CSV table of C-alpha atoms in Angstrom, one decimal:
chain,number,residue,atom,x,y,z
A,287,MET,CA,-13.0,79.1,28.1
A,288,ILE,CA,-13.8,83.0,28.2
A,289,GLN,CA,-17.0,82.3,29.4
A,290,SER,CA,-15.8,80.1,32.5
A,291,LEU,CA,-13.3,82.5,33.5
A,292,ARG,CA,-15.8,85.1,33.7
A,293,THR,CA,-17.9,82.8,35.9
A,294,LEU,CA,-15.2,81.9,38.1
A,295,ARG,CA,-14.4,85.7,38.7
A,296,LEU,CA,-18.0,86.1,39.8
A,297,ARG,CA,-18.3,83.3,42.0
A,298,ILE,CA,-15.0,84.5,43.5
A,299,ARG,CA,-16.4,87.7,44.1
A,300,SER,CA,-19.6,86.4,45.9
A,301,ILE,CA,-17.6,84.1,48.1
A,302,GLU,CA,-15.5,87.2,48.8
A,303,ASN,CA,-18.8,89.2,49.9
A,304,THR,CA,-19.9,86.3,52.0
A,305,ARG,CA,-16.2,86.3,53.8
A,306,LYS,CA,-16.5,89.7,54.4
A,307,ILE,CA,-20.0,89.3,56.2
A,308,THR,CA,-18.9,86.3,58.1
A,309,ARG,CA,-16.0,88.1,59.2
A,310,ALA,CA,-17.8,91.0,60.3
A,311,MET,CA,-20.3,88.8,62.3
A,312,GLU,CA,-17.3,87.0,63.9
A,313,MET,CA,-15.8,90.2,65.1
A,314,ILE,CA,-19.1,91.5,66.6
A,315,SER,CA,-19.9,88.2,68.1
A,316,SER,CA,-16.4,88.2,69.5
A,317,SER,CA,-16.7,91.6,71.3
A,318,LYS,CA,-20.0,90.5,72.6
A,319,PHE,CA,-18.7,87.5,74.0
A,320,ASN,CA,-15.8,89.2,75.6
A,321,ARG,CA,-18.2,91.3,77.5
A,322,ALA,CA,-20.5,88.8,78.3
A,323,LYS,CA,-17.6,86.7,79.9
A,324,GLN,CA,-16.4,89.3,81.7
A,325,ALA,CA,-19.7,89.9,83.4
A,326,LEU,CA,-20.1,86.1,84.0
A,327,PHE,CA,-16.7,85.7,85.7
A,328,ALA,CA,-17.1,88.7,87.8
A,329,HIS,CA,-20.5,87.7,88.7
A,330,LEU,CA,-19.4,83.8,89.4
A,331,PRO,CA,-17.7,84.2,93.0
A,332,TYR,CA,-20.6,86.2,94.3
A,333,TYR,CA,-23.1,83.5,93.1
A,334,LEU,CA,-20.8,80.7,94.3
A,335,LYS,CA,-20.5,82.3,97.7
A,336,LEU,CA,-24.3,82.8,97.9
A,337,ASP,CA,-24.9,79.0,96.9
A,338,GLY,CA,-22.7,78.1,99.6
A,339,MET,CA,-24.0,80.3,102.3
A,340,VAL,CA,-27.7,79.0,101.4
A,341,THR,CA,-26.6,75.3,101.6
A,342,HIS,CA,-24.8,76.0,104.9
A,343,MET,CA,-28.3,77.8,106.3
A,344,LEU,CA,-30.2,74.7,104.8
A,345,GLU,CA,-28.2,72.6,106.8
A,346,SER,CA,-29.0,74.5,110.0
A,347,VAL,CA,-30.7,72.9,112.9
A,348,ASP,CA,-33.5,75.3,113.4
A,349,MET,CA,-34.1,76.2,109.9
A,350,PRO,CA,-37.4,78.0,109.7
A,351,PRO,CA,-40.1,77.0,107.2
A,352,HIS,CA,-40.1,79.1,103.8
A,353,PRO,CA,-42.4,78.6,100.7
A,354,PHE,CA,-39.5,78.1,98.4
A,355,LEU,CA,-38.5,75.1,100.4
A,356,GLU,CA,-42.0,73.5,100.1
A,357,LYS,CA,-43.1,71.0,97.2
A,358,GLY,CA,-45.5,72.2,94.8
A,359,PRO,CA,-48.7,70.4,94.5
A,360,ALA,CA,-47.8,67.2,92.2
A,361,GLU,CA,-51.0,67.3,90.1
A,362,LYS,CA,-49.8,70.6,88.4
A,363,PRO,CA,-47.5,70.7,85.6
A,364,ALA,CA,-43.7,71.7,86.3
A,365,ALA,CA,-42.6,74.9,84.4
A,366,LEU,CA,-39.8,74.5,82.2
A,367,VAL,CA,-37.9,77.6,81.0
A,368,LEU,CA,-35.9,77.0,77.4
A,369,VAL,CA,-33.0,79.5,76.9
A,370,THR,CA,-32.0,79.7,73.1
A,371,SER,CA,-30.9,82.5,71.2
A,372,ASP,CA,-33.0,84.6,68.9
A,373,THR,CA,-31.2,84.2,65.8
A,374,GLY,CA,-29.4,81.1,64.0
A,375,LEU,CA,-26.0,80.9,62.7
A,376,CYS,CA,-24.5,79.7,65.8
A,377,SER,CA,-24.0,76.0,65.2
A,378,THR,CA,-25.6,73.3,67.4
A,379,TYR,CA,-26.3,75.9,70.1
A,380,ASN,CA,-30.2,76.2,69.9
A,381,HIS,CA,-30.3,72.5,68.4
A,382,SER,CA,-28.9,71.0,71.9
A,383,ALA,CA,-30.7,73.0,74.2
A,384,ILE,CA,-34.1,72.3,72.5
A,385,ARG,CA,-33.3,68.6,72.4
A,386,GLN,CA,-32.9,68.8,76.2
A,387,ALA,CA,-36.4,70.3,76.5
A,388,GLU,CA,-37.7,67.7,74.2
A,389,ASN,CA,-36.5,65.0,76.5
A,390,PHE,CA,-38.2,66.8,79.4
A,391,ILE,CA,-41.2,66.9,77.8
A,392,ALA,CA,-41.2,63.1,76.8
A,393,LYS,CA,-40.5,62.0,80.3
A,394,ARG,CA,-43.1,64.3,81.8
A,395,GLY,CA,-45.8,64.4,79.2
A,396,LYS,CA,-47.1,67.4,77.3
A,397,GLU,CA,-49.9,68.2,80.0
A,398,LYS,CA,-47.5,67.8,82.9
A,399,THR,CA,-45.1,70.7,81.4
A,400,MET,CA,-45.5,74.3,81.2
A,401,LEU,CA,-43.2,75.4,78.7
A,402,LEU,CA,-41.5,79.0,78.9
A,403,ALA,CA,-39.1,80.2,76.2
A,404,ILE,CA,-36.5,82.7,76.1
A,405,GLY,CA,-35.2,83.1,72.6
A,406,ARG,CA,-37.1,83.1,69.3
A,407,GLU,CA,-35.4,79.7,68.2
A,408,GLY,CA,-37.0,77.8,70.9
A,409,PHE,CA,-40.3,79.4,70.8
A,410,ASN,CA,-40.4,78.9,67.1
A,411,TYR,CA,-39.6,75.1,67.3
A,412,PHE,CA,-42.3,74.3,70.0
A,413,LYS,CA,-44.8,76.4,68.1
A,414,ARG,CA,-44.2,74.4,65.3
A,415,GLN,CA,-44.8,71.2,67.1
A,416,ASN,CA,-48.1,72.5,68.3
A,417,ILE,CA,-46.7,73.0,72.2
A,418,ASP,CA,-48.4,75.5,74.3
A,419,ILE,CA,-46.0,78.1,75.4
A,420,LYS,CA,-47.1,79.9,78.5
A,421,ASP,CA,-44.7,82.9,78.2
A,422,ALA,CA,-41.8,83.8,75.6
A,423,TYR,CA,-39.4,86.4,76.1
A,424,ILE,CA,-37.9,87.2,72.8
A,425,ASP,CA,-35.6,89.8,70.9
A,426,HIS,CA,-33.1,90.1,73.5
A,427,HIS,CA,-30.4,89.1,71.2
A,428,GLY,CA,-28.1,87.6,74.0
A,429,ARG,CA,-28.2,91.1,76.0
A,430,LEU,CA,-29.0,90.3,79.5
A,431,THR,CA,-30.8,93.4,80.9
A,432,LYS,CA,-31.8,93.9,84.6
A,433,GLU,CA,-35.4,94.1,83.4
A,434,LEU,CA,-35.3,90.8,81.8
A,435,SER,CA,-33.8,88.9,84.6
A,436,GLU,CA,-36.2,90.5,86.9
A,437,LYS,CA,-39.3,89.9,85.3
A,438,ILE,CA,-38.5,86.1,84.7
A,439,THR,CA,-37.6,85.8,88.1
A,440,SER,CA,-40.9,87.6,89.3
A,441,ASN,CA,-42.9,85.4,87.0
A,442,LEU,CA,-41.2,82.3,88.1
A,443,THR,CA,-41.7,82.8,91.7
A,444,GLY,CA,-45.2,84.2,91.2
A,445,MET,CA,-46.3,81.1,89.5
A,446,PHE,CA,-44.6,78.8,92.3
A,447,LEU,CA,-46.1,80.6,95.0
A,448,GLU,CA,-49.5,80.6,93.6
A,449,LYS,CA,-49.2,77.2,93.2
A,450,LYS,CA,-49.7,76.9,89.9
A,451,VAL,CA,-46.7,74.9,88.9
A,452,SER,CA,-45.5,71.9,90.8
A,453,GLU,CA,-41.6,72.9,90.2
A,454,VAL,CA,-39.5,74.8,88.2
A,455,TYR,CA,-36.7,74.0,85.8
A,456,MET,CA,-34.4,75.8,83.4
A,457,ALA,CA,-32.8,74.2,80.3
A,458,TYR,CA,-29.9,76.0,79.1
A,459,THR,CA,-26.3,75.9,77.6
A,460,HIS,CA,-23.5,75.9,80.2
A,461,PHE,CA,-20.5,77.8,79.0
A,462,GLY,CA,-17.4,75.6,79.7
A,463,GLY,CA,-15.2,77.2,77.5
A,464,VAL,CA,-15.2,78.6,73.8
A,465,LEU,CA,-15.5,75.3,72.4
A,466,ARG,CA,-17.2,73.5,75.0
A,467,HIS,CA,-20.9,74.1,75.4
A,468,LYS,CA,-23.0,71.8,77.7
A,469,PRO,CA,-26.8,71.5,77.5
A,470,VAL,CA,-28.1,71.7,81.2
A,471,LEU,CA,-31.1,71.1,83.0
A,472,GLU,CA,-31.2,72.8,86.3
A,473,LYS,CA,-33.8,72.8,89.1
A,474,ILE,CA,-34.7,76.4,90.3
A,475,LEU,CA,-37.8,75.6,92.7
A,476,ASP,CA,-38.7,74.0,95.1
A,477,ILE,CA,-35.0,74.4,96.9
A,478,GLU,CA,-34.1,70.8,97.7
A,479,SER,CA,-32.4,70.4,100.9
A,480,PRO,CA,-29.0,68.9,100.8
A,481,GLY,CA,-29.3,66.5,104.0
A,482,GLU,CA,-29.5,66.2,107.7
A,483,PRO,CA,-29.2,69.5,109.8
A,484,VAL,CA,-25.7,69.5,111.4
A,485,ILE,CA,-24.7,73.3,112.0
A,486,GLU,CA,-26.1,75.0,115.0
A,487,TYR,CA,-26.3,78.7,113.9
A,488,LEU,CA,-26.6,81.7,115.7
A,489,ALA,CA,-28.7,84.2,113.5
A,490,GLU,CA,-28.9,88.2,113.8
A,491,PRO,CA,-31.6,89.5,114.0
A,492,ASP,CA,-33.2,86.3,113.4
A,493,ILE,CA,-33.0,83.1,111.2
A,494,GLN,CA,-36.6,83.7,109.9
A,495,ALA,CA,-36.0,87.4,108.8
A,496,ILE,CA,-32.6,86.2,106.9
A,497,PHE,CA,-34.3,83.4,105.5
A,498,ASP,CA,-37.1,85.8,104.2
A,499,LYS,CA,-34.4,88.0,102.5
A,500,ILE,CA,-31.7,85.5,101.4
A,501,LEU,CA,-34.1,82.9,99.6
A,502,PRO,CA,-35.4,85.4,97.0
A,503,LYS,CA,-32.1,87.1,96.5
A,504,TYR,CA,-30.9,83.4,95.8
A,505,ILE,CA,-33.4,82.6,93.4
A,506,ALA,CA,-32.8,85.7,91.3
A,507,GLU,CA,-28.9,85.7,91.3
A,508,LYS,CA,-29.4,82.0,90.2
A,509,ILE,CA,-31.6,82.8,87.2
A,510,ARG,CA,-29.4,85.9,86.5
A,511,HIS,CA,-26.4,83.6,86.6
A,512,ILE,CA,-28.0,81.1,84.4
A,513,LEU,CA,-29.1,83.8,81.9
A,514,MET,CA,-25.4,85.4,81.7
A,515,ASP,CA,-24.2,81.6,81.3
A,516,ALA,CA,-26.1,80.7,78.4
A,517,PHE,CA,-25.8,84.1,76.7
A,518,THR,CA,-22.1,84.0,77.1
A,519,SER,CA,-22.5,80.2,75.7
A,520,GLU,CA,-24.2,81.6,72.4
A,521,HIS,CA,-22.0,84.5,71.7
A,522,ALA,CA,-19.1,81.9,71.8
A,523,SER,CA,-21.0,79.3,69.7
A,524,ARG,CA,-21.6,82.0,67.3
A,525,MET,CA,-18.1,83.2,67.2
A,526,VAL,CA,-16.6,79.7,66.6
A,527,ALA,CA,-19.3,79.0,63.8
A,528,MET,CA,-18.7,82.3,61.9
A,529,LYS,CA,-15.0,82.0,62.2
A,530,SER,CA,-15.4,78.3,60.6
A,531,ALA,CA,-17.7,80.0,57.9
A,532,LYS,CA,-15.0,82.5,57.4
A,533,ASP,CA,-12.2,80.1,56.9
A,534,ASN,CA,-14.2,77.9,54.6
A,535,ALA,CA,-14.7,80.8,52.2
A,536,THR,CA,-11.2,81.6,52.7
A,537,GLU,CA,-10.4,77.9,51.5
A,538,LEU,CA,-12.8,78.3,48.5
A,539,ILE,CA,-11.3,81.3,47.3
A,540,ASP,CA,-8.0,79.8,47.2
A,541,THR,CA,-9.3,77.0,45.3
A,542,LEU,CA,-11.3,78.9,42.8
A,543,THR,CA,-8.1,81.2,42.5
A,544,LEU,CA,-5.9,78.6,41.2
A,545,LEU,CA,-8.8,77.3,38.9
A,546,LYS,CA,-9.0,81.1,37.7
A,547,ASN,CA,-5.4,81.3,36.9
A,548,LYS,CA,-5.3,77.8,35.2
A,549,ALA,CA,-8.2,79.1,32.9
A,550,ARG,CA,-6.6,82.3,32.2
A,551,GLN,CA,-3.3,80.7,31.2
A,552,ALA,CA,-5.0,78.1,29.1
A,553,ALA,CA,-6.5,81.0,27.4
A,554,ILE,CA,-3.3,82.7,26.8
A,555,THR,CA,-1.7,79.5,25.6
A,556,LYS,CA,-4.6,79.1,23.3
A,557,GLU,CA,-3.8,82.6,21.7
A,558,ILE,CA,-0.3,82.4,21.3
A,559,LEU,CA,-0.9,79.0,19.5
A,560,GLU,CA,-3.3,80.4,17.1
A,561,ILE,CA,-1.0,83.5,16.6
A,562,SER,CA,2.1,81.5,15.9
A,563,MET,CA,0.3,79.2,13.7
A,564,SER,CA,-1.3,82.0,11.5
A,565,ALA,CA,2.1,83.5,11.2
A,566,GLU,CA,3.5,80.1,10.1
A,567,ALA,CA,0.7,79.8,7.6
A,568,LEU,CA,1.6,83.2,6.3
A,569,LYS,CA,5.0,82.2,5.9
A,570,GLY,CA,4.5,79.2,3.9
B,158,MET,CA,1.4,86.6,116.0
B,159,SER,CA,-2.3,86.1,116.8
B,160,ALA,CA,-4.5,83.5,115.4
B,161,THR,CA,-6.0,84.1,111.8
B,162,PHE,CA,-9.2,82.9,109.9
B,163,SER,CA,-10.0,83.1,106.3
B,164,VAL,CA,-12.1,85.8,105.0
B,165,SER,CA,-13.6,86.0,101.3
B,166,ILE,CA,-15.7,88.9,100.6
B,167,ALA,CA,-17.5,89.5,97.1
B,168,SER,CA,-19.7,91.9,95.5
B,169,ARG,CA,-22.0,91.1,92.5
B,170,GLU,CA,-19.0,92.8,90.3
B,171,GLY,CA,-16.4,90.7,91.4
B,172,THR,CA,-13.8,89.5,94.6
B,173,LEU,CA,-13.0,92.4,96.9
B,174,TYR,CA,-11.1,90.3,99.4
B,175,GLU,CA,-9.7,86.9,99.4
B,176,GLY,CA,-7.3,85.8,102.4
B,177,SER,CA,-6.8,85.5,106.0
B,178,ALA,CA,-7.2,88.1,108.7
B,179,THR,CA,-6.9,88.6,112.4
B,180,SER,CA,-10.3,90.6,113.0
B,181,LEU,CA,-13.0,91.7,111.2
B,182,VAL,CA,-16.0,94.3,111.9
B,183,ALA,CA,-19.0,94.4,109.7
B,184,PRO,CA,-22.5,96.5,109.9
B,185,GLY,CA,-24.9,94.0,111.3
B,186,GLU,CA,-28.5,94.8,111.1
B,187,ILE,CA,-28.8,95.7,115.1
B,188,GLY,CA,-25.0,97.2,115.1
B,189,TYR,CA,-21.6,96.5,114.0
B,190,LEU,CA,-20.0,93.3,114.9
B,191,GLY,CA,-16.5,92.2,115.2
B,192,ILE,CA,-15.4,88.7,114.3
B,193,LEU,CA,-12.2,87.0,115.7
B,194,HIS,CA,-10.5,83.6,115.4
B,195,SER,CA,-12.8,80.5,116.8
B,196,HIS,CA,-16.3,82.5,116.3
B,197,ALA,CA,-19.2,80.5,116.8
B,198,PRO,CA,-21.2,79.6,113.7
B,199,ILE,CA,-23.4,82.6,112.9
B,200,ILE,CA,-25.3,84.1,109.7
B,201,THR,CA,-26.3,87.7,109.7
B,202,SER,CA,-27.7,90.2,107.4
B,203,LEU,CA,-25.6,93.3,106.8
B,204,ILE,CA,-26.7,96.9,106.1
B,205,PRO,CA,-24.9,99.6,104.3
B,206,GLY,CA,-21.7,100.8,106.1
B,207,LYS,CA,-18.3,100.1,106.4
B,208,VAL,CA,-16.4,96.5,106.5
B,209,THR,CA,-13.0,96.5,108.2
B,210,VAL,CA,-10.7,93.7,107.8
B,211,ARG,CA,-7.3,93.6,109.5
B,212,THR,CA,-5.1,91.2,107.7
B,213,ASP,CA,-2.3,89.1,109.6
B,214,SER,CA,0.2,91.4,108.1
B,215,GLY,CA,-1.3,94.1,110.0
B,216,GLN,CA,-2.9,95.9,106.9
B,217,THR,CA,-6.3,97.5,107.3
B,218,ILE,CA,-8.6,96.8,104.4
B,219,LEU,CA,-11.5,99.2,104.5
B,220,ILE,CA,-14.6,98.5,102.3
B,221,LYS,CA,-17.6,100.7,101.8
B,222,SER,CA,-20.9,98.9,101.3
B,223,SER,CA,-23.5,101.0,100.0
B,224,GLY,CA,-26.3,97.9,99.7
B,225,ASP,CA,-27.6,95.1,101.7
B,226,GLY,CA,-25.4,92.1,102.4
B,227,PHE,CA,-25.0,88.9,104.2
B,228,MET,CA,-22.2,87.1,106.4
B,229,ASP,CA,-21.7,83.8,107.2
B,230,VAL,CA,-19.0,82.7,109.8
B,231,LEU,CA,-18.4,78.7,109.8
B,232,LYS,CA,-15.4,76.9,111.0
B,233,ASP,CA,-13.1,80.0,110.7
B,234,HIS,CA,-14.3,80.6,107.4
B,235,VAL,CA,-16.1,84.0,107.1
B,236,THR,CA,-18.1,84.8,103.7
B,237,ILE,CA,-19.4,88.3,103.0
B,238,LEU,CA,-21.8,89.1,100.3
B,239,LEU,CA,-22.3,92.7,99.4
B,240,GLU,CA,-24.8,93.7,96.9
B,241,SER,CA,-22.5,96.9,96.0
B,242,ALA,CA,-19.4,97.7,97.8
B,243,GLU,CA,-16.1,99.1,96.7
B,244,VAL,CA,-12.5,98.9,98.5
B,245,VAL,CA,-11.6,102.3,99.9
B,246,LYS,CA,-8.1,101.5,101.0
């Protein structure tokens, strides 16, 4: 009985340590999440308006040509950028993004896909599957820097303009709320025209110059926005995962404490019983 | 009261103005240009400078832009995107 009392105490202590760690991780993720969410929502109106503006321009009657609007060579592979996290402990976040990429590869075929990975989890997964990874951007830990988004943008547009790839896609997780994470596959390049040209625009200085300026910017902001979206989702997933881990630990501690108290009470009862019995025996 | 149109101005850091206006002046690449109600559809690129919005209540909002930008006028809705900018008053 004494033995089991000690093991219970040890187990409770170890779970308390785990709870401390998960709680700290939850707090860290929650502060990272708040920062990421703030940046995401500050960027959202700008991005949506830019998106709307580009859509309007694509509907313009005298739309000039631009390399971003042309389809890439069909015989070349399509580039797929998979956004995952660098570390685990974030519930199904990585799993669902990876599955999205797997579906893409299954549909297009291994030879027709050029995979790029952002985040160690996705990189490791596809490396184990013996799938070639053209480029990997790892160890950013859900922190979006200007350098990172610029590097990815110039790499992707460079590949597309040099006609090494036919299309560019990104597979990431869209943040739709703390508990809602939706894996998304989005086409980055080429930019598809939404339909028949209907608007007669005046342009100043001229539409070609504006096009040359706005389209690279649009692609850059789109990639930036997708990364922000994915990283916000990552922090939210981890925050929720760590919160449930913490709650589980608390529950376990409660159950074990109850057991411990029962065991202690049983030990005391037994001891009293022994004393009173021996006292009884001495009397006789 | 003169006719109004809707305006939305955003920078990469957030929304700067969202509402209606009676007139607007923005720094186009080849000179400042003014927008009034029923303007023809126009798309321009903007250079650093001042964006002035006169709201329907007669207030003037001055926004200082220190980077590139774009303006899109379509069906009495003006959208201005500025790289980096702040509201002065």
